């Protein structure tokens, strides 16, 4: 039996729990069992966090960049030391395999190391002026940030939300998803143990709409950072607009994968099938619409379905499991609805299409083929272990399908034709494009979308810049 920690909120450096607060039951998605009760914030808790964030911002903006870097580096080291323990907690509350959880700890550590370097390179510039005059441009931290992170990457989402403001010299109030609080607390704890003052970064939990309305109504908060669905993103943008807060919005996607007949099909299958079923497909950059040239369509569907059917599904803590459960009961319900709708409209069910077992939130790796364009799943992000594979005649038709939806987060292409690779890079409406690979994110690369997939980037130098404002100073 692996221990799951006691839950709390971290406000102004203090663990807050108990009282008459409402609580949320955190579930193990592999069993449906209750892991622990999570305390939910009251208005007074949020006001206390806001006051601390205001104080923490004044302190942190004046802290030398080298000290901020030392905290981030120290946290990265602690995360690596604690990777096994933290990884198990993430698997217990989110369901993904332990291998994936451990990798995620590494992603956060690598990002903190990168930001530790970047925060020491936040240069301004001096403009050319006649003698006696001086004009300078400087970058300053935007102010306290309210950050909302979802459950699907219980470690790296909080890592992104905390790392960028801390590097830039901001304070941050994090509300991570109530489904996966212990992972977020573990990331924050590494920062606090590395010397971060408790008023600089805090973690609250609560009824999401109550917390976001309360925090975004406060003039103390100068920036909103949100990762989640487009629907909620749009709602939060409207709340942030009242006070003209800055925003970074990382929203949904519906990842097109263009597979051309000149591609290495075996390699494409070998790499894309595990990428599709990573975290049971609950990934914003998950490949979802496989847009395959008709000449290789049959082979591609057959190879994909065979590989999908061979994936062992089970408890993510079991070492030979390739895919864990879905993270919460809403997701298998959504899969049942979307797959039934597609099949009723004439789609082929190549494998899967059903829940597994009678406990936990398992859904089989599923492959649909020839899905009509008006099926719900062709238009709404599936966010689950379902691959859609459809045939198309040529490059123009494939690009048109890729760009058909209002989303534009990640796109993938498989082709050995260099001229075509350049055309795709130019034509595809996407924030990130991966050609003959699955490597879609890295600490030094901007991560974000266009159109309904949001705006602004996390990671890369862009992640820190998103937490900075520009000031021009003219002296005579
Ligand atoms: P949801 O839209 O209810 O919630 C998505 C996230 O937003 C959750 O973390 C939730 O806690 C948070 N949230 C919800 N209402 C909020 C509010 N008023 N203020 C602040 N935060 C709020 O959906 P869900 O059932 O949790 O997830 C399903 C959908 O969310 C998926 O279909 C997918 O499109 C999207 N999603 C996207 C990502 C991503 O990485 N972009 C991650 C998780 C979920």
Short mmCIF file of C-alpha atoms and ligand atoms in Angstrom, two decimals:
data_model
loop_
_atom_site.label_atom_id
_atom_site.label_comp_id
_atom_site.label_asym_id
_atom_site.label_seq_id
_atom_site.Cartn_x
_atom_site.Cartn_y
_atom_site.Cartn_z
CA UNK A 1 0.00 0.00 0.00
CA UNK A 2 1.55 3.32 -1.07
CA UNK A 3 0.93 6.22 1.29
CA UNK A 4 -1.00 9.19 -0.04
CA UNK A 5 -0.21 12.42 1.82
CA UNK A 6 -2.49 14.59 3.97
CA UNK A 7 -3.92 17.45 1.96
CA UNK A 8 -3.89 21.16 2.75
CA UNK A 9 -3.71 24.58 1.16
CA UNK A 10 -0.46 26.50 1.39
CA UNK A 11 -1.26 30.12 2.22
CA UNK A 12 1.42 32.60 3.24
CA UNK A 13 3.82 29.75 4.00
CA UNK A 14 1.37 27.97 6.32
CA UNK A 15 -0.45 24.69 5.82
CA UNK A 16 -4.16 25.47 6.02
CA UNK A 17 -6.65 22.68 6.68
CA UNK A 18 -9.61 21.74 8.84
CA UNK A 19 -11.90 24.42 10.28
CA UNK A 20 -15.41 24.41 8.91
CA UNK A 21 -14.20 24.33 5.35
CA UNK A 22 -16.00 22.28 2.75
CA UNK A 23 -13.94 19.41 1.36
CA UNK A 24 -13.52 17.60 -1.94
CA UNK A 25 -12.97 13.84 -2.11
CA UNK A 26 -9.84 12.99 -4.10
CA UNK A 27 -10.27 9.65 -5.89
CA UNK A 28 -7.87 7.00 -7.12
CA UNK A 29 -8.98 6.62 -10.75
CA UNK A 30 -7.69 3.04 -10.90
CA UNK A 31 -10.08 1.91 -8.15
CA UNK A 32 -12.58 4.71 -7.56
CA UNK A 33 -11.55 4.69 -3.86
CA UNK A 34 -11.30 7.91 -1.87
CA UNK A 35 -7.64 8.81 -1.28
CA UNK A 36 -8.17 11.86 0.96
CA UNK A 37 -10.34 14.89 1.66
CA UNK A 38 -9.12 18.19 0.25
CA UNK A 39 -9.98 21.43 2.13
CA UNK A 40 -11.61 24.07 -0.08
CA UNK A 41 -10.90 27.79 0.23
CA UNK A 42 -13.27 30.24 1.84
CA UNK A 43 -13.39 33.90 0.81
CA UNK A 44 -11.26 34.71 3.87
CA UNK A 45 -8.63 32.16 2.75
CA UNK A 46 -8.46 33.77 -0.68
CA UNK A 47 -8.23 37.28 0.77
CA UNK A 48 -5.37 36.13 2.96
CA UNK A 49 -3.62 34.64 -0.06
CA UNK A 50 -4.14 37.87 -2.01
CA UNK A 51 -2.65 40.00 0.78
CA UNK A 52 0.34 37.68 0.99
CA UNK A 53 0.79 37.72 -2.79
CA UNK A 54 0.89 41.53 -2.74
CA UNK A 55 3.57 41.47 -0.05
CA UNK A 56 5.43 38.64 -1.73
CA UNK A 57 5.53 40.51 -5.02
CA UNK A 58 7.18 43.58 -3.43
CA UNK A 59 9.79 41.30 -1.89
CA UNK A 60 10.45 39.05 -4.90
CA UNK A 61 10.64 41.75 -7.58
CA UNK A 62 13.57 43.25 -5.67
CA UNK A 63 15.31 39.92 -5.06
CA UNK A 64 18.44 39.56 -7.21
CA UNK A 65 18.00 37.30 -10.21
CA UNK A 66 20.83 35.08 -8.95
CA UNK A 67 18.81 34.33 -5.80
CA UNK A 68 15.70 33.56 -7.84
CA UNK A 69 17.83 31.27 -10.01
CA UNK A 70 19.24 29.51 -6.94
CA UNK A 71 15.71 28.73 -5.70
CA UNK A 72 14.68 27.29 -9.08
CA UNK A 73 17.87 25.22 -9.33
CA UNK A 74 17.48 24.00 -5.77
CA UNK A 75 13.89 22.96 -6.43
CA UNK A 76 14.98 21.11 -9.58
CA UNK A 77 17.53 19.16 -7.56
CA UNK A 78 14.98 18.31 -4.84
CA UNK A 79 12.41 17.19 -7.41
CA UNK A 80 14.94 14.80 -8.96
CA UNK A 81 15.82 13.44 -5.50
CA UNK A 82 12.12 12.94 -4.71
CA UNK A 83 11.13 11.69 -8.18
CA UNK A 84 10.03 8.20 -7.13
CA UNK A 85 7.87 9.35 -4.23
CA UNK A 86 6.31 12.24 -6.18
CA UNK A 87 5.78 10.06 -9.24
CA UNK A 88 3.82 7.51 -7.20
CA UNK A 89 1.59 10.25 -5.79
CA UNK A 90 0.87 11.56 -9.30
CA UNK A 91 -0.05 8.07 -10.51
CA UNK A 92 -2.26 7.45 -7.48
CA UNK A 93 -4.34 10.58 -8.06
CA UNK A 94 -4.23 10.95 -11.87
CA UNK A 95 -3.90 7.34 -13.06
CA UNK A 96 -1.11 7.68 -15.65
CA UNK A 97 1.64 5.07 -15.58
CA UNK A 98 4.44 5.48 -13.06
CA UNK A 99 6.92 5.73 -15.96
CA UNK A 100 5.00 8.73 -17.31
CA UNK A 101 4.75 10.31 -13.85
CA UNK A 102 8.50 9.98 -13.30
CA UNK A 103 9.17 11.55 -16.68
CA UNK A 104 6.88 14.38 -15.68
CA UNK A 105 8.91 15.07 -12.53
CA UNK A 106 11.94 15.34 -14.83
CA UNK A 107 10.08 17.75 -17.13
CA UNK A 108 9.45 20.11 -14.20
CA UNK A 109 13.05 19.85 -12.98
CA UNK A 110 14.38 20.56 -16.48
CA UNK A 111 12.07 23.54 -16.87
CA UNK A 112 13.12 25.00 -13.51
CA UNK A 113 16.78 24.62 -14.52
CA UNK A 114 16.10 26.38 -17.82
CA UNK A 115 14.20 29.22 -16.13
CA UNK A 116 17.01 29.57 -13.59
CA UNK A 117 19.25 30.50 -16.51
CA UNK A 118 16.70 32.62 -18.34
CA UNK A 119 15.85 34.77 -15.32
CA UNK A 120 19.42 36.05 -15.30
CA UNK A 121 19.12 37.21 -18.91
CA UNK A 122 16.11 39.54 -18.77
CA UNK A 123 17.91 42.36 -20.56
CA UNK A 124 16.58 45.79 -21.49
CA UNK A 125 18.18 48.16 -24.02
CA UNK A 126 19.56 51.69 -24.32
CA UNK A 127 18.26 53.71 -27.28
CA UNK A 128 20.44 55.92 -29.50
CA UNK A 129 20.04 59.55 -28.31
CA UNK A 130 21.98 62.84 -28.62
CA UNK A 131 24.54 63.56 -25.91
CA UNK A 132 22.89 64.55 -22.65
CA UNK A 133 19.74 62.58 -23.32
CA UNK A 134 19.14 58.99 -22.35
CA UNK A 135 16.31 56.60 -23.16
CA UNK A 136 16.22 53.10 -21.77
CA UNK A 137 13.79 50.22 -22.09
CA UNK A 138 13.50 47.88 -19.14
CA UNK A 139 11.48 44.77 -18.36
CA UNK A 140 9.70 44.45 -15.04
CA UNK A 141 7.63 41.65 -13.50
CA UNK A 142 3.93 42.10 -14.27
CA UNK A 143 2.76 41.57 -10.66
CA UNK A 144 0.92 38.86 -8.74
CA UNK A 145 -0.32 36.08 -11.02
CA UNK A 146 -3.45 33.93 -10.58
CA UNK A 147 -2.71 30.58 -12.21
CA UNK A 148 -5.16 27.74 -12.89
CA UNK A 149 -3.74 24.33 -13.77
CA UNK A 150 -5.66 21.22 -14.85
CA UNK A 151 -5.34 17.62 -13.71
CA UNK A 152 -3.94 15.92 -16.82
CA UNK A 153 -0.31 16.83 -16.13
CA UNK A 154 -0.58 17.08 -12.34
CA UNK A 155 3.13 17.98 -11.98
CA UNK A 156 4.19 19.80 -15.12
CA UNK A 157 1.11 22.03 -15.32
CA UNK A 158 1.78 23.42 -11.81
CA UNK A 159 5.50 23.50 -12.71
CA UNK A 160 4.81 25.76 -15.66
CA UNK A 161 2.39 27.93 -13.71
CA UNK A 162 4.86 28.42 -10.84
CA UNK A 163 8.18 28.47 -12.69
CA UNK A 164 7.60 31.37 -15.08
CA UNK A 165 6.29 33.93 -12.54
CA UNK A 166 8.99 32.97 -10.03
CA UNK A 167 11.70 33.41 -12.67
CA UNK A 168 10.28 36.78 -13.72
CA UNK A 169 10.06 38.14 -10.15
CA UNK A 170 6.29 37.85 -9.71
CA UNK A 171 4.32 36.26 -6.91
CA UNK A 172 1.75 33.60 -7.80
CA UNK A 173 -1.41 32.07 -6.38
CA UNK A 174 -1.85 28.62 -7.90
CA UNK A 175 -5.18 26.84 -8.06
CA UNK A 176 -4.41 23.46 -9.41
CA UNK A 177 -7.14 20.96 -10.17
CA UNK A 178 -8.95 19.54 -7.15
CA UNK A 179 -8.56 16.04 -8.66
CA UNK A 180 -4.74 16.11 -8.32
CA UNK A 181 -3.77 18.38 -5.41
CA UNK A 182 -0.94 16.36 -3.84
CA UNK A 183 1.20 16.54 -6.98
CA UNK A 184 0.86 20.33 -7.15
CA UNK A 185 1.69 20.60 -3.45
CA UNK A 186 4.81 18.46 -3.98
CA UNK A 187 6.08 20.81 -6.70
CA UNK A 188 5.40 23.86 -4.52
CA UNK A 189 7.05 22.18 -1.52
CA UNK A 190 10.26 21.64 -3.50
CA UNK A 191 10.37 25.39 -4.22
CA UNK A 192 9.67 26.30 -0.58
CA UNK A 193 12.31 23.83 0.63
CA UNK A 194 14.76 25.44 -1.79
CA UNK A 195 14.23 28.77 -0.06
CA UNK A 196 11.25 30.39 -1.78
CA UNK A 197 9.46 32.74 0.65
CA UNK A 198 5.95 31.53 1.50
CA UNK A 199 4.25 34.72 0.33
CA UNK A 200 5.78 34.42 -3.17
CA UNK A 201 4.03 31.20 -4.18
CA UNK A 202 0.89 29.76 -2.63
CA UNK A 203 -1.57 26.97 -3.43
CA UNK A 204 -5.32 27.18 -2.91
CA UNK A 205 -8.08 24.77 -3.87
CA UNK A 206 -11.81 25.30 -4.04
CA UNK A 207 -14.94 25.43 -6.12
CA UNK A 208 -13.27 26.53 -9.39
CA UNK A 209 -15.80 29.18 -10.37
CA UNK A 210 -15.81 30.69 -6.87
CA UNK A 211 -12.00 30.82 -6.66
CA UNK A 212 -11.47 32.25 -10.13
CA UNK A 213 -14.17 34.90 -9.74
CA UNK A 214 -12.78 35.94 -6.35
CA UNK A 215 -9.14 36.13 -7.43
CA UNK A 216 -9.82 37.76 -10.79
CA UNK A 217 -12.05 40.40 -9.17
CA UNK A 218 -9.09 41.59 -7.12
CA UNK A 219 -6.95 44.43 -8.47
CA UNK A 220 -3.97 42.80 -6.72
CA UNK A 221 -3.88 40.14 -9.44
CA UNK A 222 -2.22 41.53 -12.59
CA UNK A 223 -2.11 38.40 -14.71
CA UNK A 224 -4.24 35.33 -15.40
CA UNK A 225 -2.59 32.13 -16.59
CA UNK A 226 -4.98 29.30 -17.45
CA UNK A 227 -4.65 25.83 -18.93
CA UNK A 228 -7.85 23.94 -19.62
CA UNK A 229 -10.80 23.82 -21.97
CA UNK A 230 -11.66 26.53 -24.49
CA UNK A 231 -15.09 26.98 -22.90
CA UNK A 232 -13.67 27.79 -19.46
CA UNK A 233 -10.84 29.81 -21.00
CA UNK A 234 -13.32 32.06 -22.74
CA UNK A 235 -15.23 32.53 -19.47
CA UNK A 236 -12.05 33.45 -17.54
CA UNK A 237 -10.91 35.85 -20.28
CA UNK A 238 -14.15 37.77 -19.82
CA UNK A 239 -13.56 37.98 -16.06
CA UNK A 240 -9.97 39.15 -16.62
CA UNK A 241 -11.11 41.76 -19.16
CA UNK A 242 -12.97 43.79 -16.51
CA UNK A 243 -9.64 44.73 -14.92
CA UNK A 244 -7.58 44.49 -18.14
CA UNK A 245 -5.35 41.81 -16.67
CA UNK A 246 -2.69 40.24 -18.85
CA UNK A 247 -3.44 36.67 -19.92
CA UNK A 248 -1.77 33.47 -21.06
CA UNK A 249 -4.34 30.95 -22.25
CA UNK A 250 -3.39 27.36 -23.05
CA UNK A 251 -6.63 25.80 -24.22
CA UNK A 252 -7.83 22.72 -26.05
CA UNK A 253 -6.70 21.25 -29.34
CA UNK A 254 -7.72 18.59 -31.85
CA UNK A 255 -4.30 17.52 -33.12
CA UNK A 256 -4.15 16.67 -36.82
CA UNK A 257 -1.58 14.10 -37.98
CA UNK A 258 -0.92 14.21 -41.73
CA UNK A 259 0.47 10.90 -42.98
CA UNK A 260 1.65 10.98 -46.62
CA UNK A 261 2.38 8.01 -48.82
CA UNK A 262 6.08 8.93 -48.99
CA UNK A 263 6.43 8.57 -45.19
CA UNK A 264 8.13 5.79 -43.25
CA UNK A 265 4.80 4.25 -42.22
CA UNK A 266 6.29 1.67 -39.85
CA UNK A 267 8.16 4.38 -37.97
CA UNK A 268 5.08 6.61 -37.92
CA UNK A 269 3.02 3.80 -36.36
CA UNK A 270 5.72 2.81 -33.89
CA UNK A 271 6.02 6.39 -32.63
CA UNK A 272 2.48 7.72 -32.94
CA UNK A 273 0.54 4.85 -31.32
CA UNK A 274 2.23 5.20 -27.88
CA UNK A 275 2.08 8.99 -28.29
CA UNK A 276 -1.67 8.78 -28.92
CA UNK A 277 -2.35 6.63 -25.84
CA UNK A 278 0.03 8.49 -23.49
CA UNK A 279 -1.96 9.44 -20.38
CA UNK A 280 -4.97 7.68 -21.94
CA UNK A 281 -5.12 10.43 -24.56
CA UNK A 282 -5.84 13.13 -21.98
CA UNK A 283 -3.22 15.46 -23.39
CA UNK A 284 -3.87 18.84 -25.00
CA UNK A 285 -1.33 18.06 -27.76
CA UNK A 286 -2.59 14.51 -28.23
CA UNK A 287 -2.74 13.40 -31.86
CA UNK A 288 -6.46 12.95 -32.52
CA UNK A 289 -7.32 13.24 -36.24
CA UNK A 290 -5.11 10.97 -38.37
CA UNK A 291 -5.39 12.43 -41.85
CA UNK A 292 -3.97 9.68 -44.03
CA UNK A 293 -3.33 9.63 -47.78
CA UNK A 294 -5.73 7.11 -49.31
CA UNK A 295 -2.97 5.00 -50.90
CA UNK A 296 -1.59 3.99 -47.48
CA UNK A 297 -4.85 4.24 -45.53
CA UNK A 298 -5.70 0.52 -45.21
CA UNK A 299 -2.21 -0.46 -44.04
CA UNK A 300 -2.12 2.42 -41.60
CA UNK A 301 -5.51 1.56 -40.04
CA UNK A 302 -4.58 -2.12 -39.72
CA UNK A 303 -1.18 -1.41 -38.16
CA UNK A 304 -2.62 1.19 -35.80
CA UNK A 305 -5.50 -1.00 -34.61
CA UNK A 306 -3.21 -4.01 -34.02
CA UNK A 307 -0.80 -1.94 -31.94
CA UNK A 308 -3.63 -0.24 -30.00
CA UNK A 309 -5.28 -3.58 -29.18
CA UNK A 310 -1.95 -4.90 -27.83
CA UNK A 311 -1.58 -2.14 -25.20
CA UNK A 312 -1.95 -3.52 -21.69
CA UNK A 313 -4.40 -1.38 -19.72
CA UNK A 314 -4.40 -1.40 -15.93
CA UNK A 315 -3.29 0.28 -12.72
CA UNK A 316 -0.50 2.73 -13.59
CA UNK A 317 1.57 1.48 -10.66
CA UNK A 318 1.79 -1.98 -12.25
CA UNK A 319 5.15 -1.97 -14.10
CA UNK A 320 4.03 -3.77 -17.25
CA UNK A 321 0.97 -1.58 -17.84
CA UNK A 322 1.12 0.63 -20.95
CA UNK A 323 -1.96 2.75 -20.29
CA UNK A 324 -3.70 3.64 -17.04
CA UNK A 325 -7.30 4.64 -16.33
CA UNK A 326 -8.83 7.94 -17.33
CA UNK A 327 -8.45 10.58 -14.64
CA UNK A 328 -12.06 11.03 -13.56
CA UNK A 329 -15.52 9.53 -14.19
CA UNK A 330 -16.45 12.32 -16.62
CA UNK A 331 -13.94 11.13 -19.21
CA UNK A 332 -15.13 7.50 -19.87
CA UNK A 333 -18.68 8.88 -19.98
CA UNK A 334 -17.57 11.36 -22.65
CA UNK A 335 -15.81 8.56 -24.60
CA UNK A 336 -18.95 6.41 -24.59
CA UNK A 337 -21.01 9.31 -25.89
CA UNK A 338 -18.53 10.36 -28.60
CA UNK A 339 -17.84 6.82 -29.87
CA UNK A 340 -21.55 5.90 -29.94
CA UNK A 341 -22.32 9.06 -31.91
CA UNK A 342 -19.52 8.35 -34.44
CA UNK A 343 -20.57 4.70 -34.94
CA UNK A 344 -24.24 5.67 -35.27
CA UNK A 345 -23.21 8.03 -38.08
CA UNK A 346 -21.37 5.25 -39.91
CA UNK A 347 -17.80 5.25 -38.55
CA UNK A 348 -15.90 1.94 -38.45
CA UNK A 349 -14.93 0.66 -34.99
CA UNK A 350 -11.55 -1.00 -35.57
CA UNK A 351 -10.77 -1.84 -31.94
CA UNK A 352 -11.87 -0.87 -28.42
CA UNK A 353 -14.99 1.20 -27.98
CA UNK A 354 -15.86 0.07 -24.47
CA UNK A 355 -15.07 0.46 -20.81
CA UNK A 356 -12.78 -2.08 -19.16
CA UNK A 357 -13.62 -3.73 -15.81
CA UNK A 358 -16.15 -2.65 -13.23
CA UNK A 359 -14.01 -0.46 -11.00
CA UNK A 360 -12.07 2.69 -11.73
CA UNK A 361 -12.37 4.78 -14.89
CA UNK A 362 -10.86 2.55 -17.58
CA UNK A 363 -11.63 2.89 -21.28
CA UNK A 364 -10.07 0.70 -23.98
CA UNK A 365 -7.64 2.09 -26.56
CA UNK A 366 -10.02 2.78 -29.43
CA UNK A 367 -9.58 3.28 -33.17
CA UNK A 368 -12.33 4.71 -35.38
CA UNK A 369 -12.06 4.85 -39.18
CA UNK A 370 -13.97 6.69 -41.90
CA UNK A 371 -15.60 9.01 -39.39
CA UNK A 372 -18.06 11.44 -41.02
CA UNK A 373 -17.13 15.07 -40.68
CA UNK A 374 -20.37 15.90 -38.86
CA UNK A 375 -19.69 13.39 -36.05
CA UNK A 376 -19.23 15.13 -32.71
CA UNK A 377 -15.76 13.63 -32.22
CA UNK A 378 -14.53 15.19 -35.49
CA UNK A 379 -15.28 18.62 -34.08
CA UNK A 380 -14.90 18.42 -30.27
CA UNK A 381 -11.62 17.49 -28.63
CA UNK A 382 -11.97 13.83 -27.56
CA UNK A 383 -9.45 14.14 -24.69
CA UNK A 384 -9.26 10.40 -24.36
CA UNK A 385 -7.86 7.17 -25.84
CA UNK A 386 -9.63 7.40 -29.19
CA UNK A 387 -7.85 7.78 -32.54
CA UNK A 388 -9.78 8.88 -35.63
CA UNK A 389 -8.28 7.71 -38.95
CA UNK A 390 -9.73 9.03 -42.21
CA UNK A 391 -8.55 8.80 -45.88
CA UNK A 392 -7.82 11.85 -48.07
CA UNK A 393 -6.80 12.11 -51.71
CA UNK A 394 -3.98 14.63 -51.74
CA UNK A 395 -1.98 17.27 -49.91
CA UNK A 396 -4.51 20.07 -50.47
CA UNK A 397 -7.36 18.00 -49.04
CA UNK A 398 -5.20 16.97 -46.08
CA UNK A 399 -4.17 20.54 -45.26
CA UNK A 400 -7.79 21.68 -45.61
CA UNK A 401 -8.93 19.06 -43.08
CA UNK A 402 -6.09 19.94 -40.68
CA UNK A 403 -7.10 23.62 -40.76
CA UNK A 404 -10.87 23.01 -40.77
CA UNK A 405 -11.36 23.38 -37.03
CA UNK A 406 -10.99 26.55 -34.98
CA UNK A 407 -8.27 24.87 -32.88
CA UNK A 408 -4.55 25.22 -33.54
CA UNK A 409 -2.36 23.76 -30.81
CA UNK A 410 -0.18 20.88 -32.05
CA UNK A 411 0.01 19.34 -35.52
CA UNK A 412 2.08 16.38 -36.71
CA UNK A 413 3.22 15.40 -40.19
CA UNK A 414 4.91 12.31 -41.60
CA UNK A 415 6.61 12.82 -44.94
CA UNK A 416 10.13 12.44 -46.34
CA UNK A 417 9.58 15.16 -48.98
CA UNK A 418 11.58 18.25 -47.96
CA UNK A 419 9.60 20.66 -50.14
CA UNK A 420 6.36 19.35 -48.68
CA UNK A 421 7.73 19.70 -45.14
CA UNK A 422 8.36 23.41 -45.81
CA UNK A 423 4.90 23.88 -47.34
CA UNK A 424 3.28 22.26 -44.31
CA UNK A 425 5.30 24.45 -41.95
CA UNK A 426 3.92 27.46 -43.77
CA UNK A 427 0.33 26.34 -44.37
CA UNK A 428 -0.74 24.62 -41.16
CA UNK A 429 -2.54 26.85 -38.67
CA UNK A 430 -0.92 25.61 -35.48
CA UNK A 431 1.17 26.76 -32.54
CA UNK A 432 3.49 23.75 -32.75
CA UNK A 433 4.37 21.46 -35.66
CA UNK A 434 6.26 18.19 -35.33
CA UNK A 435 7.58 16.52 -38.49
CA UNK A 436 8.60 12.83 -38.45
CA UNK A 437 8.76 12.92 -34.67
CA UNK A 438 6.65 13.16 -31.53
CA UNK A 439 8.84 15.68 -29.70
CA UNK A 440 6.37 18.49 -29.26
CA UNK A 441 7.69 20.27 -26.15
CA UNK A 442 11.03 21.15 -24.55
CA UNK A 443 12.06 23.58 -21.80
CA UNK A 444 13.60 26.00 -24.31
CA UNK A 445 10.74 25.84 -26.86
CA UNK A 446 7.60 28.00 -26.67
CA UNK A 447 4.51 25.91 -25.98
CA UNK A 448 1.15 27.37 -26.94
CA UNK A 449 -1.56 27.61 -29.55
CA UNK A 450 -3.34 29.84 -32.02
CA UNK A 451 -7.03 30.46 -32.74
CA UNK A 452 -9.30 28.76 -30.14
CA UNK A 453 -6.30 26.95 -28.66
CA UNK A 454 -5.37 30.16 -26.88
CA UNK A 455 -2.68 32.79 -26.91
CA UNK A 456 0.71 33.35 -25.34
CA UNK A 457 3.32 30.70 -24.68
CA UNK A 458 4.66 28.78 -21.75
CA UNK A 459 8.24 27.40 -21.61
CA UNK A 460 11.09 28.95 -23.56
CA UNK A 461 12.13 32.54 -23.08
CA UNK A 462 8.56 33.38 -24.12
CA UNK A 463 7.30 31.78 -20.89
CA UNK A 464 9.23 34.26 -18.77
CA UNK A 465 8.51 37.21 -21.06
CA UNK A 466 4.80 36.53 -20.62
CA UNK A 467 5.25 37.52 -16.96
CA UNK A 468 7.06 40.79 -17.77
CA UNK A 469 5.90 44.26 -18.75
CA UNK A 470 7.92 46.84 -20.66
CA UNK A 471 8.80 50.32 -19.38
CA UNK A 472 10.45 53.08 -21.44
CA UNK A 473 12.38 55.72 -19.43
CA UNK A 474 13.43 59.02 -21.04
CA UNK A 475 15.94 61.22 -19.19
CA UNK A 476 17.19 64.70 -20.09
P1 LIG B 1 -13.56 21.57 -17.39
O1 LIG B 1 -13.67 22.42 -18.60
O2 LIG B 1 -14.65 21.61 -16.38
O3 LIG B 1 -12.21 21.91 -16.59
C1 LIG B 1 -10.97 22.05 -17.21
C2 LIG B 1 -10.03 22.63 -16.16
O4 LIG B 1 -10.46 23.94 -15.82
C3 LIG B 1 -10.03 21.85 -14.84
O5 LIG B 1 -8.73 21.81 -14.35
C4 LIG B 1 -10.93 22.65 -13.92
O6 LIG B 1 -10.54 22.53 -12.56
C5 LIG B 1 -10.72 24.05 -14.41
N1 LIG B 1 -11.88 24.91 -14.26
C6 LIG B 1 -13.17 24.61 -14.55
N2 LIG B 1 -13.97 25.66 -14.30
C7 LIG B 1 -13.17 26.65 -13.87
C8 LIG B 1 -13.40 27.98 -13.46
N3 LIG B 1 -14.62 28.54 -13.49
N4 LIG B 1 -12.34 28.71 -13.04
C9 LIG B 1 -11.10 28.17 -13.01
N5 LIG B 1 -10.82 26.94 -13.40
C10 LIG B 1 -11.84 26.17 -13.83
O7 LIG B 1 -13.38 20.11 -17.89
P2 LIG B 1 -12.82 18.79 -17.29
O8 LIG B 1 -13.92 17.78 -17.28
O9 LIG B 1 -12.01 18.95 -16.04
O10 LIG B 1 -11.81 18.47 -18.46
C11 LIG B 1 -12.34 18.14 -19.71
C12 LIG B 1 -11.99 19.11 -20.79
O11 LIG B 1 -11.06 20.08 -20.37
C13 LIG B 1 -11.32 18.33 -21.89
O12 LIG B 1 -12.28 17.96 -22.83
C14 LIG B 1 -10.29 19.25 -22.42
O13 LIG B 1 -10.80 19.94 -23.54
C15 LIG B 1 -10.06 20.27 -21.35
N6 LIG B 1 -8.74 20.17 -20.71
C16 LIG B 1 -7.69 20.70 -21.35
C17 LIG B 1 -6.44 20.62 -20.80
C18 LIG B 1 -5.25 21.20 -21.49
O14 LIG B 1 -4.14 20.79 -21.19
N7 LIG B 1 -5.42 22.18 -22.37
C19 LIG B 1 -6.27 19.98 -19.58
C20 LIG B 1 -7.38 19.43 -18.92
C21 LIG B 1 -8.63 19.54 -19.50
#
